[in-house]
PDB file of C-alpha atoms in Angstrom:
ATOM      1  CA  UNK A  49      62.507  -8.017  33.601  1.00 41.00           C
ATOM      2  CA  UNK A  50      63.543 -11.227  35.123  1.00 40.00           C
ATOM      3  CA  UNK A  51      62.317 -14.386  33.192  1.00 40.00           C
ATOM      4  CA  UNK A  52      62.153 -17.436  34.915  1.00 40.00           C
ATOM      5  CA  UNK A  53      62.851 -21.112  34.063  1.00 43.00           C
ATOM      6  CA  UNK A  54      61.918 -24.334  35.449  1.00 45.00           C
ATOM      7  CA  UNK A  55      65.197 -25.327  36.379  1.00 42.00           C
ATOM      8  CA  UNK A  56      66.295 -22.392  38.629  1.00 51.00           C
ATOM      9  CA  UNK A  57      66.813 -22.932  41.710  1.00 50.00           C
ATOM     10  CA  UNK A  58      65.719 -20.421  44.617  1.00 52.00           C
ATOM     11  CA  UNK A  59      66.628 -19.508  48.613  1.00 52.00           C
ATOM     12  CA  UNK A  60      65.741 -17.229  51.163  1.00 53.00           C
ATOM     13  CA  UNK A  61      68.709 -15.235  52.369  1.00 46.00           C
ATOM     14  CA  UNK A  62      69.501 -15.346  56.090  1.00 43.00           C
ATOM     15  CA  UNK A  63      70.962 -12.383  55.472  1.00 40.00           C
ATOM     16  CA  UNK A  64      67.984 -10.599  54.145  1.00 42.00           C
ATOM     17  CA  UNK A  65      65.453 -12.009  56.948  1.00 46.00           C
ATOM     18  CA  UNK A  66      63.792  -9.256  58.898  1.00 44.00           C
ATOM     19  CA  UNK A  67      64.913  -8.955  62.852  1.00 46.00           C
ATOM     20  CA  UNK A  68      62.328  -9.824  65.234  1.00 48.00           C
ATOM     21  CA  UNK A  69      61.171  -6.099  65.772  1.00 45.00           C
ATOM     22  CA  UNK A  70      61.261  -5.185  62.294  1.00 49.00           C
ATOM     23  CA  UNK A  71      57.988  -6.408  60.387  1.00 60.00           C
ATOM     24  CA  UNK A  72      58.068  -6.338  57.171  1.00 74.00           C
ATOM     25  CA  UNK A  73      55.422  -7.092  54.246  1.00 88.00           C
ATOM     26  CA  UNK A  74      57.526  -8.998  51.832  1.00 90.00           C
ATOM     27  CA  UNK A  75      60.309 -11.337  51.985  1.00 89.00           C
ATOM     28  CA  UNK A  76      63.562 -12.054  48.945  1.00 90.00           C
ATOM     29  CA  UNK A  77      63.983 -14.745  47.331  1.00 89.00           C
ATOM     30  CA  UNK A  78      67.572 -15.926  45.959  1.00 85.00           C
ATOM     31  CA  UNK A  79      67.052 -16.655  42.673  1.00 77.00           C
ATOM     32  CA  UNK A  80      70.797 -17.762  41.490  1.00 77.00           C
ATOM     33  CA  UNK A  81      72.180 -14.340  41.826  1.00 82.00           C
ATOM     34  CA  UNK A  82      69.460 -12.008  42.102  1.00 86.00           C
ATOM     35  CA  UNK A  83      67.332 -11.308  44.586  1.00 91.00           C
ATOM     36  CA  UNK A  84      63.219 -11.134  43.872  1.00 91.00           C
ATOM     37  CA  UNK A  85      60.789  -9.774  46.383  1.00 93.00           C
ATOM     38  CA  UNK A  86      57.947 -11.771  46.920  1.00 92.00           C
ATOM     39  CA  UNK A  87      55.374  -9.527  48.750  1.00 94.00           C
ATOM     40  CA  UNK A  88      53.642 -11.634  52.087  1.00 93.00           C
ATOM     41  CA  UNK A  89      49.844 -11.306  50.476  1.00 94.00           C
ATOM     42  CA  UNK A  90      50.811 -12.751  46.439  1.00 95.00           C
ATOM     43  CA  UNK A  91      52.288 -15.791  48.865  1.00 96.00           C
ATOM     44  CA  UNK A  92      49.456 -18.414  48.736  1.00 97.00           C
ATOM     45  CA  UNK A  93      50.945 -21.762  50.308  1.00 97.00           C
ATOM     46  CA  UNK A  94      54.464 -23.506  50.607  1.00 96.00           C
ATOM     47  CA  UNK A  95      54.397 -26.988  50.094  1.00 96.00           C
ATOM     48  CA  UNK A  96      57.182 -29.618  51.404  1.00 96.00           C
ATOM     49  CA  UNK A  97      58.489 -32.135  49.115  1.00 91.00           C
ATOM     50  CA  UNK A  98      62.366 -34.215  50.703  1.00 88.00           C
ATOM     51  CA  UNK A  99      64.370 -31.625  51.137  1.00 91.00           C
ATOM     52  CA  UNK A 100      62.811 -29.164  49.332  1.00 94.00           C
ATOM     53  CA  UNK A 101      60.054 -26.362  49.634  1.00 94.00           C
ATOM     54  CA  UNK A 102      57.939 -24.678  46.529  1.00 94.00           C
ATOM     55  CA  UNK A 103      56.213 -21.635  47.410  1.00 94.00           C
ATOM     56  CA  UNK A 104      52.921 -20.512  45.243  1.00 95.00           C
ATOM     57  CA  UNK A 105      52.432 -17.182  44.290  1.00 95.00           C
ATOM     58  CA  UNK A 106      48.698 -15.676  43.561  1.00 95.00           C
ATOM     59  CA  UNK A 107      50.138 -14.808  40.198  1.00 92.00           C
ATOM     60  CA  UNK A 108      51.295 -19.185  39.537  1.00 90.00           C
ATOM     61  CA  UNK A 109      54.441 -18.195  40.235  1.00 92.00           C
ATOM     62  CA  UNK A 110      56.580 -21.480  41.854  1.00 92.00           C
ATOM     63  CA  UNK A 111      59.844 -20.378  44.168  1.00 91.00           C
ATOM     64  CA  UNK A 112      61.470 -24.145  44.854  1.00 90.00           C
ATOM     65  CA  UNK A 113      64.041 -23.600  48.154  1.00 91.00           C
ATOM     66  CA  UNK A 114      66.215 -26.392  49.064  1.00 91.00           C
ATOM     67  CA  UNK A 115      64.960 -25.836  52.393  1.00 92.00           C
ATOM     68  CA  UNK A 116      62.632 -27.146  55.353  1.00 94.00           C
ATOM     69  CA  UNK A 117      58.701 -26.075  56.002  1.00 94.00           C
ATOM     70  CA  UNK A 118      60.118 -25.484  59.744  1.00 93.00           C
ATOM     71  CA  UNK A 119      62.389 -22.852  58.390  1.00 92.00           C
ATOM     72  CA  UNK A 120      60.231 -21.230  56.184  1.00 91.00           C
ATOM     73  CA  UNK A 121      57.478 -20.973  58.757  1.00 91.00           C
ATOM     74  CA  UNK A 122      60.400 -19.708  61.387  1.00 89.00           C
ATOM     75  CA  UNK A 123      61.366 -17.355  58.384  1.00 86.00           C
ATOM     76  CA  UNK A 124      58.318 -15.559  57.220  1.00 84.00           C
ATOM     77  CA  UNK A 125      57.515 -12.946  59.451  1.00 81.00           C
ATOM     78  CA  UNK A 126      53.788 -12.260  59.018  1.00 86.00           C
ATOM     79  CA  UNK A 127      50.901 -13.966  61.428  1.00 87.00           C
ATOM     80  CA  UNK A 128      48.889 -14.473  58.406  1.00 90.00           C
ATOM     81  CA  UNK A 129      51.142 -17.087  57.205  1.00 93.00           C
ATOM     82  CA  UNK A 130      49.975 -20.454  59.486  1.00 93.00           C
ATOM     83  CA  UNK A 131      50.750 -24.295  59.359  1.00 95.00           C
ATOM     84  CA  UNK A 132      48.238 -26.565  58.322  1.00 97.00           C
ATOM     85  CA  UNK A 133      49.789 -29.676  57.804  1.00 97.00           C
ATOM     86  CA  UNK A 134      53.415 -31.584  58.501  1.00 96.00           C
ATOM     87  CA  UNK A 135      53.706 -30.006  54.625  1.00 97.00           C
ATOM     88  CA  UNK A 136      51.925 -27.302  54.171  1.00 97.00           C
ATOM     89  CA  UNK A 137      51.886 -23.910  55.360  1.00 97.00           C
ATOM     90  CA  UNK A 138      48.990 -21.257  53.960  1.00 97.00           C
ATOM     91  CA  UNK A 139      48.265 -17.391  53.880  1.00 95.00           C
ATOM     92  CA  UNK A 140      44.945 -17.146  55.580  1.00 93.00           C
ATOM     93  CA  UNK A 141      44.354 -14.026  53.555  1.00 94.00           C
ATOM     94  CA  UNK A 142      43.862 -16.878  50.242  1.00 97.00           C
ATOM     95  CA  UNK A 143      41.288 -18.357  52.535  1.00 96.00           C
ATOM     96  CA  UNK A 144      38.281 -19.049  50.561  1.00 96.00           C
ATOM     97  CA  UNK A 145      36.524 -22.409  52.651  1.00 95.00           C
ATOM     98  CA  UNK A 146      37.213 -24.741  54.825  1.00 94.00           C
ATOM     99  CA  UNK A 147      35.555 -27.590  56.858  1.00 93.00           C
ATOM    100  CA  UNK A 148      38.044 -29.630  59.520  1.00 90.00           C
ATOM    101  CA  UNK A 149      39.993 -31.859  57.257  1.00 95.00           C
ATOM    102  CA  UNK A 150      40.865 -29.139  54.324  1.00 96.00           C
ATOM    103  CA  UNK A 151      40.990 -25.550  53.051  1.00 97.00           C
ATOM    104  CA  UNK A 152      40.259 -23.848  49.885  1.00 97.00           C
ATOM    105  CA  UNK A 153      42.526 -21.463  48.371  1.00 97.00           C
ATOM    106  CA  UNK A 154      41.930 -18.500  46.139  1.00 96.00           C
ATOM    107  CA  UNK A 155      43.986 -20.676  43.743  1.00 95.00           C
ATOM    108  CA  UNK A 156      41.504 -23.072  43.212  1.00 95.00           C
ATOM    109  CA  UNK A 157      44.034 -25.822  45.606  1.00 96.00           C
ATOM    110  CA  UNK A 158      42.627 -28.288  47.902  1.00 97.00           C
ATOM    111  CA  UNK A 159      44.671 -28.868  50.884  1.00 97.00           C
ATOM    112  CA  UNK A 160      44.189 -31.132  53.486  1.00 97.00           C
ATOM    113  CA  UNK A 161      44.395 -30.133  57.525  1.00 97.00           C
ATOM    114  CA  UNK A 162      46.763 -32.394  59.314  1.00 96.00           C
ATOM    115  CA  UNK A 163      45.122 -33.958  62.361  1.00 95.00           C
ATOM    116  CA  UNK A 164      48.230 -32.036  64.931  1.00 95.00           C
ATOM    117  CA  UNK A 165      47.163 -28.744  63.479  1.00 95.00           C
ATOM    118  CA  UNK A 166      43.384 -28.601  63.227  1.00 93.00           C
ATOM    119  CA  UNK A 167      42.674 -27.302  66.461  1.00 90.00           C
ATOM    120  CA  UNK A 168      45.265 -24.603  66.677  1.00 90.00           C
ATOM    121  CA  UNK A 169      44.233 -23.993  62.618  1.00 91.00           C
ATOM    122  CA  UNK A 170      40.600 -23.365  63.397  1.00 88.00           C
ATOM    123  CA  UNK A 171      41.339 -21.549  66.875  1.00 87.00           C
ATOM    124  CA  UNK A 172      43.221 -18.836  64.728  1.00 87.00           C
ATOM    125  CA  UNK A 173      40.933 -18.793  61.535  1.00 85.00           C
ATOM    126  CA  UNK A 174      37.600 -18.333  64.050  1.00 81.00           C
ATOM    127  CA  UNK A 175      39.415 -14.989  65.539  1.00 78.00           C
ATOM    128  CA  UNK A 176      37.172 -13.455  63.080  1.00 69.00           C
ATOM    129  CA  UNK A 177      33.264 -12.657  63.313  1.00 68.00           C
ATOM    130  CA  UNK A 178      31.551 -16.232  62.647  1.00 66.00           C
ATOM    131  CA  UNK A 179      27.986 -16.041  61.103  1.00 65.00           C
ATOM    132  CA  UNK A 180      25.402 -19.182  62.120  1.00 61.00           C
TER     133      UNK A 180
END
């Protein structure tokens, strides 16, 4: 069992990135010298902070990459995964509401919608049936 403290630090391993044709359903995450597979759905938003990303986990687990929100959204390969914001990227699947300015996730988090990404967020989010 791997027991985690505040202070570690984290990456995702270029290494360990799936290729273009091969989808997978979780990605690793460098945690000093081990390697911990966070599964795609338990992901419920990345946040951006400087030079620094913290993923949340459905389970209030925090993953803190010294890394960019364009990387991690090039790196995750899984369409459920979308961009909300300049800082914020969410997994649809934690969906609960939204109106146009911000989402609720299965967390309990309030997010706002950036103004650049509404229409592309809504176009994608409406794929599904829409009752009125």
């Amino acid at each position: 069992m791997v027991y985690l403290k505040k202070s570690d630090s984290y990456s995702i391993s270029p290494t360990l990135e799936p290729k273009d044709n091969d989808r997978h359903e979780y990605v690793f995450v460098k945690q000093n010298n081990l390697y911990v597979k966070l599964p795609y759905r338990n992901l419920v938003f990345a946040n951006s902070s400087g030079n620094y990303v913290e993923l949340t986990t459905s389970n209030q687990k925090r993953y803190t990459l010294k890394t960019s929100i364009q990387q991690i959204e090039n790196s995750l390969r899984y369409d459920k995964i979308i961009r909300i914001h300049r800082s914020y990227l969410i997994n649809i699947e934690h969906l609960i509401e939204f109106s146009t300015q911000e989402v609720t996730l299965s967390n309990g988090c309030i997010l706002p919608i950036g103004k650049h990404y509404q229409e592309n967020f809504i176009s994608l989010v409406l794929k599904c049936p829409v009752l009125m």
